[in-house]
C-alpha cells in the first residue's frame, strides 16, 4: 500500500524517499505552464514541487487546478534538476478535493501578491493559508508546547482554573459579565438593583481575568503548579499589544520568594526562546525576510543575543531615578511627568528597555497603591514585592509578585482595596491552614508570540483576535 506523508517529512528525509511511491495532499500555491505545481500542506513553510505531464493528464482537467485548490497526489519522489529543491514528485495520479471559485478568488487574499497585514485580517479564516500567518501559527504552537514541556520537566503540575468566576483578582471595572438573564426583561428588585437570584448561578458571574487566586490555593498543596488558559479583559485599550481575549500562563510556587520568582521567570523565558531557535528555524528565517530588509536584524540573531545576557534587575525607585536623571541630562522628554508613586507609562518603559538598558529588564518593589491587593507588602510599608518583566518591542510581558501570606496583613489590604471578603473567604482561608511564603507570575502568551515572531501587532499572532469593537 502506498503511504501518505507530510511535506515536511518528505523534504527532511529526501534521501530516504528517493524513488519511492508516496501520497501527498495539500493546497496548490502555484501552477506554472501546466507542468509545475507548488504544493503546501501546512506542515512546513516549504512547498513540494509536483511534476505534471500533459501526456498523463487531460488539459481540461489540469485547468481546474488553480491556486488554492486542494488535491491528492500519488507519485514517485525523484531528484530535481531545479536549483530550488533537491527532490520533486513525479505525479501519475491526481484527485481534486475542492476547487476554487474564480470570482471569489479575485477578491481574496489568496491572490499571489503581497497583501498588507491589515488586509489579511479582513479575511481571518483564509489567512492561515498565507506564508506569514502559517509561520506565526507554527511558532505559536511550538511556544505553547515548550511551555508545557518546561513545566513538566521541572516538577510543575498543570491546573485548570475556572473561566467563569464570581470575583475579580486584578481590580474592578474590566470584566465581561456572564448571564442568562433576558436583557429585554431584566428582573429589577428596585431601581438599579437586579435580582441575580433569577440568574443562572443565583449570583453575578464574569469571565475570568486571571487564574492566579485559584492557582495559589493549588500551589499550597501541590507545591509547584501552573495554569495555561484564556483570560478576558474588557479594557478599552485599542493598542497593538492588547487583546480582549488572550492567553496567559500563570505559574505559582509555594516556598518561593521574590528573588526565586524572578530567577525562574528569566530561566523560563530563555528556555522557550532556546527551544524556538532549535525548532522553528525555517519559520524565523521566513519572517525575518518578511519583516526586515536588512539581514543584520535577523530574528534569530535577536533571539540568540537575548540568551547571552542577564536580565537587568532594578527596583521601581531606581527606575524613577534613572528616568529623572535622563530628563535632567536632556537625554529624553516625556509626555507624562516622572514622580515617585506614579504607574510607569509605556513611554517610560520603552525608554528604559529600548534606549537606556537596550535589554530586557525586571523592575521590582513597586508602590503598593498601584498594584493588586494580594502582593506582599515590604517593611517600608510603601512598596510591595511586585515584579514586571519588560521586553524590547512589546513592553510588559510578565507581571508577578510574592504573595501576601500573612492573614492579618492580607485582611487589611483587602479592606483598603474594597475587596469583597465574603466572595473571597476561601482565599483568605488559605492563609489560615498552614500558610507559606509563595510567589508566581503571569506571562502574556500572545505578547511572547509577538516578540518571538517579530509581528508588530498582537492581532497578527492569534487566529481570531477579539478587540474593542471587534468580536
Ligand atoms: O500583569 P497582569 O495583569 O497580571 C496578572 O493578571 C496576575 N494575576 C499574574 C500573576 O501574578 N499570576 O497580566 C499578566 C500579563 C502581562 O504582563 C501581559 O503580558 C499580559 O498578561 N496581558 C495582556 N496581553 C494581551 N492583552 C491584554 N489586554 C493583556 N493584559 C495583560
Ligand atoms: Mg501587569
Coordinates of C-alpha atoms and ligand atoms in Angstrom, one line a residue:
X1 CA 0.0 0.0 0.0
X2 CA 1.2 3.5 -0.8
X3 CA 1.6 5.7 2.2
X4 CA 0.8 9.3 2.8
X5 CA 3.5 11.7 4.2
X6 CA 3.6 15.3 5.2
X7 CA 5.6 17.6 3.0
X8 CA 7.9 18.3 5.9
X9 CA 8.7 14.6 6.4
X10 CA 9.4 14.2 2.7
X11 CA 11.7 17.2 2.4
X12 CA 13.6 16.5 5.6
X13 CA 14.3 12.9 4.6
X14 CA 14.6 13.3 0.9
X15 CA 17.4 10.8 0.5
X16 CA 15.3 8.1 2.1
X17 CA 12.3 8.8 -0.1
X18 CA 14.2 8.9 -3.4
X19 CA 12.4 6.6 -6.0
X20 CA 9.7 5.7 -3.5
X21 CA 6.0 6.0 -4.3
X22 CA 4.1 8.3 -2.0
X23 CA 0.9 10.2 -1.5
X24 CA 0.8 13.9 -0.6
X25 CA -2.2 16.1 0.0
X26 CA -2.3 19.8 0.2
X27 CA -3.3 23.1 -1.4
X28 CA -1.9 24.5 -4.6
X29 CA 0.3 27.5 -4.2
X30 CA 1.1 28.0 -7.9
X31 CA 0.9 26.1 -11.1
X32 CA 3.3 27.1 -13.9
X33 CA 2.9 26.1 -17.6
X34 CA 0.8 23.0 -16.8
X35 CA 4.0 21.4 -15.6
X36 CA 5.0 22.6 -12.1
X37 CA 2.6 22.6 -9.2
X38 CA 3.9 24.0 -5.9
X39 CA 2.0 22.3 -3.1
X40 CA 1.8 23.2 0.6
X41 CA 0.2 21.2 3.3
X42 CA 0.9 23.4 6.3
X43 CA 3.4 21.1 7.9
X44 CA 6.2 23.5 6.9
X45 CA 6.8 26.8 5.2
X46 CA 8.4 24.8 2.3
X47 CA 6.4 23.6 -0.7
X48 CA 7.0 20.4 -2.6
X49 CA 7.2 20.6 -6.4
X50 CA 4.9 18.3 -8.3
X51 CA 5.6 17.5 -11.9
X52 CA 2.6 17.1 -14.1
X53 CA 2.8 15.9 -17.7
X54 CA 0.3 16.6 -20.4
X55 CA 0.9 13.0 -21.5
X56 CA -0.7 11.7 -18.4
X57 CA -3.4 14.3 -17.7
X58 CA -6.0 16.0 -19.9
X59 CA -5.6 19.7 -20.3
X60 CA -9.3 20.3 -19.3
X61 CA -8.7 18.5 -16.0
X62 CA -5.5 20.5 -15.3
X63 CA -7.3 23.7 -16.0
X64 CA -9.3 23.1 -12.9
X65 CA -6.3 23.1 -10.7
X66 CA -5.8 26.7 -9.7
X67 CA -4.3 28.5 -6.7
X68 CA -5.9 27.3 -3.5
X69 CA -7.3 24.1 -5.0
X70 CA -6.9 21.1 -2.7
X71 CA -5.5 17.9 -4.2
X72 CA -4.5 14.4 -3.5
X73 CA -1.4 13.3 -5.5
X74 CA 0.3 9.9 -6.0
X75 CA 3.7 9.9 -7.5
X76 CA 7.4 9.0 -7.3
X77 CA 10.0 11.1 -5.5
X78 CA 12.8 11.9 -7.9
X79 CA 15.9 14.0 -7.9
X80 CA 15.2 17.6 -9.1
X81 CA 17.2 19.3 -11.7
X82 CA 15.9 22.6 -10.5
X83 CA 18.1 24.7 -8.2
X84 CA 15.3 25.5 -5.7
X85 CA 14.8 22.0 -4.4
X86 CA 16.5 18.6 -4.1
X87 CA 13.5 16.5 -4.9
X88 CA 10.2 16.7 -6.6
X89 CA 7.2 14.4 -7.0
X90 CA 6.7 12.9 -10.5
X91 CA 2.9 12.5 -10.4
X92 CA 0.8 9.9 -12.1
X93 CA -2.5 10.3 -10.3
X94 CA -4.2 13.5 -9.1
X95 CA -7.6 13.8 -7.4
X96 CA -9.2 17.2 -6.8
X97 CA -10.8 17.6 -3.4
X98 CA -12.1 21.1 -3.6
X99 CA -12.0 23.7 -6.4
X100 CA -11.6 27.4 -6.0
X101 CA -14.4 29.8 -7.1
X102 CA -12.6 32.0 -9.6
X103 CA -14.7 35.2 -8.9
X104 CA -14.3 35.0 -5.2
X105 CA -10.6 34.2 -5.7
X106 CA -10.1 37.6 -7.4
X107 CA -11.1 39.4 -4.2
X108 CA -9.4 37.0 -1.8
X109 CA -6.1 37.3 0.0
X110 CA -5.1 34.0 -1.8
X111 CA -4.2 36.1 -4.8
X112 CA -0.5 35.8 -5.2
X113 CA 0.8 39.2 -4.4
X114 CA 1.9 40.9 -1.2
X115 CA -1.1 41.9 0.9
X116 CA -0.8 44.2 3.9
X117 CA -1.3 42.5 7.3
X118 CA -4.4 44.7 7.8
X119 CA -5.9 43.3 4.6
X120 CA -5.1 39.7 5.8
X121 CA -7.0 40.5 9.0
X122 CA -10.2 41.2 7.0
X123 CA -10.1 37.5 5.9
X124 CA -9.1 35.8 9.1
X125 CA -10.4 32.4 8.0
X126 CA -8.2 32.5 4.9
X127 CA -5.0 34.0 6.3
X128 CA -4.0 30.6 7.7
X129 CA -3.2 29.8 4.1
X130 CA -0.6 32.6 3.8
X131 CA 3.1 32.1 4.4
X132 CA 3.4 34.8 7.0
X133 CA 0.4 33.7 9.1
X134 CA 1.2 30.0 8.9
X135 CA 4.7 30.7 10.1
X136 CA 3.3 32.6 13.1
X137 CA 0.9 29.8 13.9
X138 CA 3.5 27.1 13.8
X139 CA 5.8 29.2 16.1
X140 CA 2.8 29.8 18.4
X141 CA 2.3 26.1 18.6
X142 CA 5.9 25.4 19.4
X143 CA 6.0 28.1 22.1
X144 CA 2.9 26.6 23.8
X145 CA 4.4 23.1 23.6
X146 CA 7.8 24.3 25.0
X147 CA 6.0 25.9 28.0
X148 CA 4.2 22.7 28.9
X149 CA 7.5 20.8 28.4
X150 CA 9.4 23.2 30.6
X151 CA 7.0 22.9 33.5
X152 CA 6.5 19.2 33.1
X153 CA 10.3 18.7 33.2
X154 CA 10.6 20.9 36.2
X155 CA 8.1 19.3 38.6
X156 CA 5.1 21.6 38.0
X157 CA 1.5 20.4 37.7
X158 CA -0.9 21.8 35.1
X159 CA -4.0 23.1 36.9
X160 CA -7.2 24.0 35.1
X161 CA -8.6 27.1 36.8
X162 CA -12.2 28.1 36.1
X163 CA -13.1 30.5 33.3
X164 CA -16.4 31.6 34.9
X165 CA -15.8 33.4 38.2
X166 CA -17.6 35.5 40.8
X167 CA -14.6 37.6 41.7
X168 CA -12.1 39.9 40.1
X169 CA -8.5 39.3 41.1
X170 CA -7.0 42.3 39.3
X171 CA -9.1 45.3 40.3
X172 CA -12.6 46.4 39.4
X173 CA -14.2 47.5 36.1
X174 CA -12.8 45.4 33.3
X175 CA -14.7 42.2 33.3
X176 CA -17.2 40.7 30.9
X177 CA -20.4 39.7 32.7
X178 CA -21.8 36.2 32.1
X179 CA -25.6 35.9 32.4
X180 CA -28.6 34.0 31.0
X181 CA -31.0 36.8 32.1
X182 CA -33.1 38.1 29.2
X183 CA -31.7 41.6 28.8
X184 CA -35.1 42.7 27.4
X185 CA -36.8 41.7 30.6
X186 CA -34.4 42.4 33.5
X187 CA -35.7 41.3 36.9
X188 CA -35.4 44.5 38.8
X189 CA -35.7 44.4 42.6
X190 CA -35.9 48.1 42.6
X191 CA -34.2 51.0 40.7
X192 CA -30.8 50.0 39.6
X193 CA -30.8 46.7 41.6
X194 CA -31.1 43.5 39.6
X195 CA -32.4 40.3 41.2
X196 CA -29.4 38.0 40.4
X197 CA -31.3 35.2 42.3
X198 CA -33.0 34.8 39.0
X199 CA -29.8 34.4 37.0
X200 CA -28.2 31.1 36.1
X201 CA -25.9 30.8 39.1
X202 CA -28.1 32.9 41.5
X203 CA -25.3 35.4 41.6
X204 CA -23.4 37.7 39.4
X205 CA -20.7 36.0 37.3
X206 CA -18.0 37.0 34.9
X207 CA -15.3 35.7 32.6
X208 CA -12.1 35.4 34.5
X209 CA -9.2 37.9 34.1
X210 CA -6.7 35.5 35.7
X211 CA -6.5 32.1 37.3
X212 CA -4.0 33.2 39.9
X213 CA -6.0 33.1 43.1
X214 CA -7.2 29.5 42.4
X215 CA -3.6 28.6 41.4
X216 CA -2.4 29.9 44.7
X217 CA -4.8 27.5 46.5
X218 CA -3.5 24.6 44.4
X219 CA 0.2 25.5 45.0
X220 CA -0.4 25.4 48.7
X221 CA -0.9 21.7 48.4
X222 CA 0.9 20.6 45.2
X223 CA 3.9 22.8 45.6
X224 CA 4.5 24.0 42.1
X225 CA 1.6 24.5 39.6
X226 CA 0.8 26.4 36.5
X227 CA -2.2 27.5 34.5
X228 CA -2.4 28.0 30.8
X229 CA -5.7 29.3 29.6
X230 CA -7.7 32.1 28.0
X231 CA -8.5 35.2 30.1
X232 CA -10.9 38.0 29.2
X233 CA -10.5 41.7 29.9
X234 CA -13.0 44.4 28.9
X235 CA -10.5 47.2 29.0
X236 CA -10.9 49.8 26.3
X237 CA -7.3 49.5 25.1
X238 CA -7.0 49.7 21.4
X239 CA -3.3 49.2 21.1
X240 CA -1.0 46.9 19.1
X241 CA -0.4 44.8 22.3
X242 CA -3.8 44.5 23.9
X243 CA -6.5 41.8 23.2
X244 CA -9.8 41.5 24.9
X245 CA -9.4 37.7 24.9
X246 CA -5.8 36.5 25.4
X247 CA -3.9 33.6 26.8
X248 CA -2.0 33.6 30.0
X249 CA 0.4 31.3 31.7
X250 CA 0.5 31.6 35.5
X251 CA 3.0 29.5 37.5
X252 CA 2.5 29.6 41.3
X253 CA 5.2 28.2 43.6
X254 CA 5.0 27.5 47.4
X255 CA 8.1 28.4 49.3
X256 CA 9.3 30.8 46.6
X257 CA 10.4 34.4 47.5
X258 CA 10.5 37.2 45.0
X259 CA 14.1 36.5 44.0
X260 CA 13.3 32.9 43.3
X261 CA 10.3 34.1 41.3
X262 CA 12.4 36.5 39.2
X263 CA 15.1 33.9 38.5
X264 CA 12.5 31.3 37.5
X265 CA 10.8 33.8 35.1
X266 CA 14.2 34.6 33.4
X267 CA 15.2 30.9 33.1
X268 CA 11.8 30.0 31.8
X269 CA 11.7 32.7 29.1
X270 CA 15.2 31.8 28.0
X271 CA 14.3 28.1 27.8
X272 CA 11.3 28.9 25.5
X273 CA 13.5 31.1 23.3
X274 CA 16.2 28.4 23.0
X275 CA 13.5 25.9 22.1
X276 CA 12.2 28.1 19.4
X277 CA 15.6 28.7 18.0
X278 CA 16.1 24.9 17.8
X279 CA 12.7 24.1 16.3
X280 CA 11.5 27.0 14.2
X281 CA 14.5 28.0 12.0
X282 CA 12.6 27.9 8.7
X283 CA 9.7 30.0 10.0
X284 CA 12.0 32.5 11.8
X285 CA 14.0 32.8 8.6
X286 CA 10.9 33.5 6.5
X287 CA 9.6 36.0 9.0
X288 CA 12.9 37.8 9.1
X289 CA 12.8 38.4 5.4
X290 CA 9.1 39.3 5.6
X291 CA 9.6 41.9 8.3
X292 CA 13.1 43.3 7.8
X293 CA 15.0 44.4 4.8
X294 CA 18.4 44.1 6.3
X295 CA 20.0 40.8 7.3
X296 CA 21.5 42.4 10.4
X297 CA 18.1 42.4 12.1
X298 CA 17.6 38.7 11.8
X299 CA 15.1 37.4 14.3
X300 CA 17.3 34.5 15.0
X301 CA 20.2 36.8 16.0
X302 CA 17.9 38.9 18.2
X303 CA 16.7 35.8 20.0
X304 CA 20.2 34.4 20.3
X305 CA 21.6 37.6 21.8
X306 CA 18.9 37.6 24.4
X307 CA 20.2 34.2 25.6
X308 CA 23.6 35.6 26.3
X309 CA 22.7 38.4 28.6
X310 CA 21.4 38.6 32.2
X311 CA 18.1 40.5 32.5
X312 CA 18.9 43.7 34.4
X313 CA 17.1 43.8 37.8
X314 CA 16.2 47.3 39.1
X315 CA 13.8 48.5 41.8
X316 CA 11.0 50.8 40.9
X317 CA 12.7 53.5 42.9
X318 CA 15.9 53.2 40.9
X319 CA 13.9 53.3 37.7
X320 CA 12.3 56.6 38.7
X321 CA 15.8 58.0 39.5
X322 CA 17.1 56.9 36.1
X323 CA 14.2 58.5 34.3
X324 CA 14.6 61.7 36.2
X325 CA 18.4 61.8 35.6
X326 CA 17.8 61.3 31.9
X327 CA 15.3 64.2 31.8
X328 CA 17.8 66.3 33.7
X329 CA 20.6 65.5 31.3
X330 CA 18.3 66.3 28.3
X331 CA 18.6 62.7 27.1
X332 CA 14.8 62.4 26.8
X333 CA 11.4 64.2 27.0
X334 CA 8.3 62.5 28.3
X335 CA 4.6 63.5 27.9
X336 CA 3.9 62.3 31.5
X337 CA 5.8 63.8 34.4
X338 CA 8.0 61.4 36.4
X339 CA 7.1 61.3 40.0
X340 CA 7.7 58.5 42.6
X341 CA 4.4 56.8 43.1
X342 CA 3.0 57.0 39.6
X343 CA 2.4 54.0 37.4
X344 CA 5.2 53.7 34.7
X345 CA 3.7 54.8 31.4
X346 CA 4.6 52.9 28.3
X347 CA 6.8 55.8 27.1
X348 CA 8.9 55.4 30.3
X349 CA 9.1 51.6 30.0
X350 CA 10.1 51.9 26.3
X351 CA 12.8 54.4 27.2
X352 CA 14.3 52.1 29.9
X353 CA 14.2 49.0 27.8
X354 CA 14.9 50.2 24.2
X355 CA 17.2 53.2 24.9
X356 CA 18.7 53.0 28.4
X357 CA 19.4 49.3 29.0
X358 CA 18.7 48.1 25.5
X359 CA 17.9 44.7 27.0
X360 CA 15.0 43.1 28.9
X361 CA 14.7 44.4 32.4
X362 CA 12.9 43.3 35.6
X363 CA 11.5 46.1 37.7
X364 CA 10.6 45.1 41.3
X365 CA 9.2 46.6 44.5
X366 CA 6.5 48.9 43.2
X367 CA 4.5 51.4 45.3
X368 CA 1.6 49.4 46.9
X369 CA -1.2 51.7 45.7
X370 CA -0.6 51.0 42.0
X371 CA -0.5 47.2 42.4
X372 CA -3.1 44.5 43.3
X373 CA -4.1 43.7 46.9
X374 CA -2.5 40.3 47.0
X375 CA 1.1 41.4 46.7
X376 CA 3.3 41.1 49.8
X377 CA 4.0 44.4 51.5
X378 CA 7.6 45.3 52.2
X379 CA 8.9 46.6 55.6
X380 CA 8.9 50.1 54.3
X381 CA 5.1 49.8 54.1
X382 CA 5.2 51.8 50.9
X383 CA 6.2 49.2 48.3
X384 CA 5.1 45.6 47.5
X385 CA 7.1 42.6 46.3
X386 CA 6.0 43.0 42.7
X387 CA 8.0 42.4 39.6
X388 CA 7.3 43.2 36.0
X389 CA 9.5 42.0 33.1
X390 CA 9.7 44.4 30.2
X391 CA 10.9 43.3 26.8
X392 CA 12.1 45.2 23.8
X393 CA 9.2 45.9 21.3
X394 CA 6.3 44.5 23.3
X395 CA 6.9 46.1 26.8
X396 CA 5.4 44.3 29.8
X397 CA 5.5 40.6 29.1
X398 CA 5.3 39.3 32.6
X399 CA 3.7 40.6 35.8
X400 CA 4.1 38.8 39.1
X401 CA 4.8 39.1 42.7
X402 CA 5.5 37.4 46.0
X403 CA 2.0 37.0 47.6
X404 CA 0.9 38.3 51.0
X405 CA 0.8 35.1 53.1
X406 CA 0.1 36.8 56.5
X407 CA -3.6 36.6 57.2
X408 CA -3.9 39.9 59.2
X409 CA -1.9 41.9 56.7
X410 CA -3.9 40.5 53.8
X411 CA -7.2 41.3 55.5
X412 CA -6.1 44.9 56.0
X413 CA -5.0 45.1 52.3
X414 CA -8.4 43.7 51.2
X415 CA -10.2 46.3 53.3
X416 CA -8.1 49.1 51.8
X417 CA -8.8 47.9 48.3
X418 CA -12.5 47.4 48.9
X419 CA -12.3 43.7 48.1
X420 CA -15.4 41.7 48.8
X421 CA -14.2 39.4 51.6
X422 CA -17.4 37.3 51.6
X423 CA -16.7 36.2 48.0
X424 CA -13.0 35.7 48.6
X425 CA -13.4 34.0 52.0
X426 CA -11.7 30.9 50.6
X427 CA -8.7 32.9 49.5
X428 CA -8.3 34.3 53.0
X429 CA -8.8 30.8 54.4
X430 CA -5.7 29.6 52.6
X431 CA -3.8 31.8 55.0
X432 CA -5.2 30.0 58.0
X433 CA -4.3 26.5 57.1
X434 CA -0.5 26.3 57.1
X435 CA 0.2 29.5 55.0
X436 CA 3.7 29.7 53.5
X437 CA 5.6 32.3 51.6
X438 CA 4.8 31.8 47.9
X439 CA 5.1 33.6 44.6
X440 CA 4.0 33.5 41.0
X441 CA 3.7 35.4 37.8
X442 CA 1.6 35.8 34.7
X443 CA 3.1 35.6 31.2
X444 CA 1.2 37.2 28.4
X445 CA 1.3 34.3 25.9
X446 CA 0.3 36.4 22.8
X447 CA 2.8 39.1 23.7
X448 CA 5.6 36.5 23.8
X449 CA 4.5 35.1 20.4
X450 CA 4.6 38.7 19.2
X451 CA 8.1 39.2 20.5
X452 CA 9.5 36.0 19.1
X453 CA 7.8 36.2 15.7
X454 CA 8.6 39.9 15.3
X455 CA 5.0 40.8 14.4
X456 CA 4.2 44.4 15.2
X457 CA 0.5 43.9 16.0
X458 CA -0.8 41.4 18.5
X459 CA -3.8 40.9 16.2
X460 CA -1.5 39.1 13.8
X461 CA -0.4 36.4 16.3
X462 CA -3.8 34.9 17.3
X463 CA -6.2 33.2 14.9
X464 CA -9.4 35.2 15.6
X465 CA -8.5 38.3 17.6
X466 CA -11.1 39.9 19.8
X467 CA -10.5 43.6 20.5
X468 CA -12.8 46.5 21.4
X469 CA -15.5 46.9 18.7
X470 CA -14.3 43.6 17.0
X471 CA -15.8 40.3 18.1
Ligands
LIG1 O1 0.1 41.9 34.8 P1 -1.1 41.1 34.7 O2 -2.4 41.8 34.8 O3 -1.0 40.1 35.9 C1 -2.0 39.2 36.3 O4 -3.0 39.0 35.8 C2 -1.5 38.4 37.5 N1 -2.7 37.7 38.1 C3 -0.5 37.4 37.1 C4 0.1 36.6 38.2 O5 0.8 37.0 39.0 N2 -0.3 35.3 38.3 O6 -1.1 40.2 33.4 C5 0.0 39.4 33.1 C6 0.5 39.5 31.7 C7 1.0 40.9 31.4 O7 2.3 41.1 31.8 C8 0.9 41.0 29.9 O8 2.0 40.3 29.3 C9 -0.3 40.2 29.6 O9 -0.6 39.4 30.8 N3 -1.5 41.0 29.4 C10 -2.1 41.1 28.2 N4 -1.8 40.6 27.0 C11 -2.6 40.9 25.9 N5 -3.7 41.7 26.0 C12 -4.0 42.3 27.2 N6 -5.1 43.1 27.3 C13 -3.2 42.0 28.3 N7 -3.2 42.4 29.6 C14 -2.2 41.7 30.2
LIG2 MG1 0.7 43.9 34.9

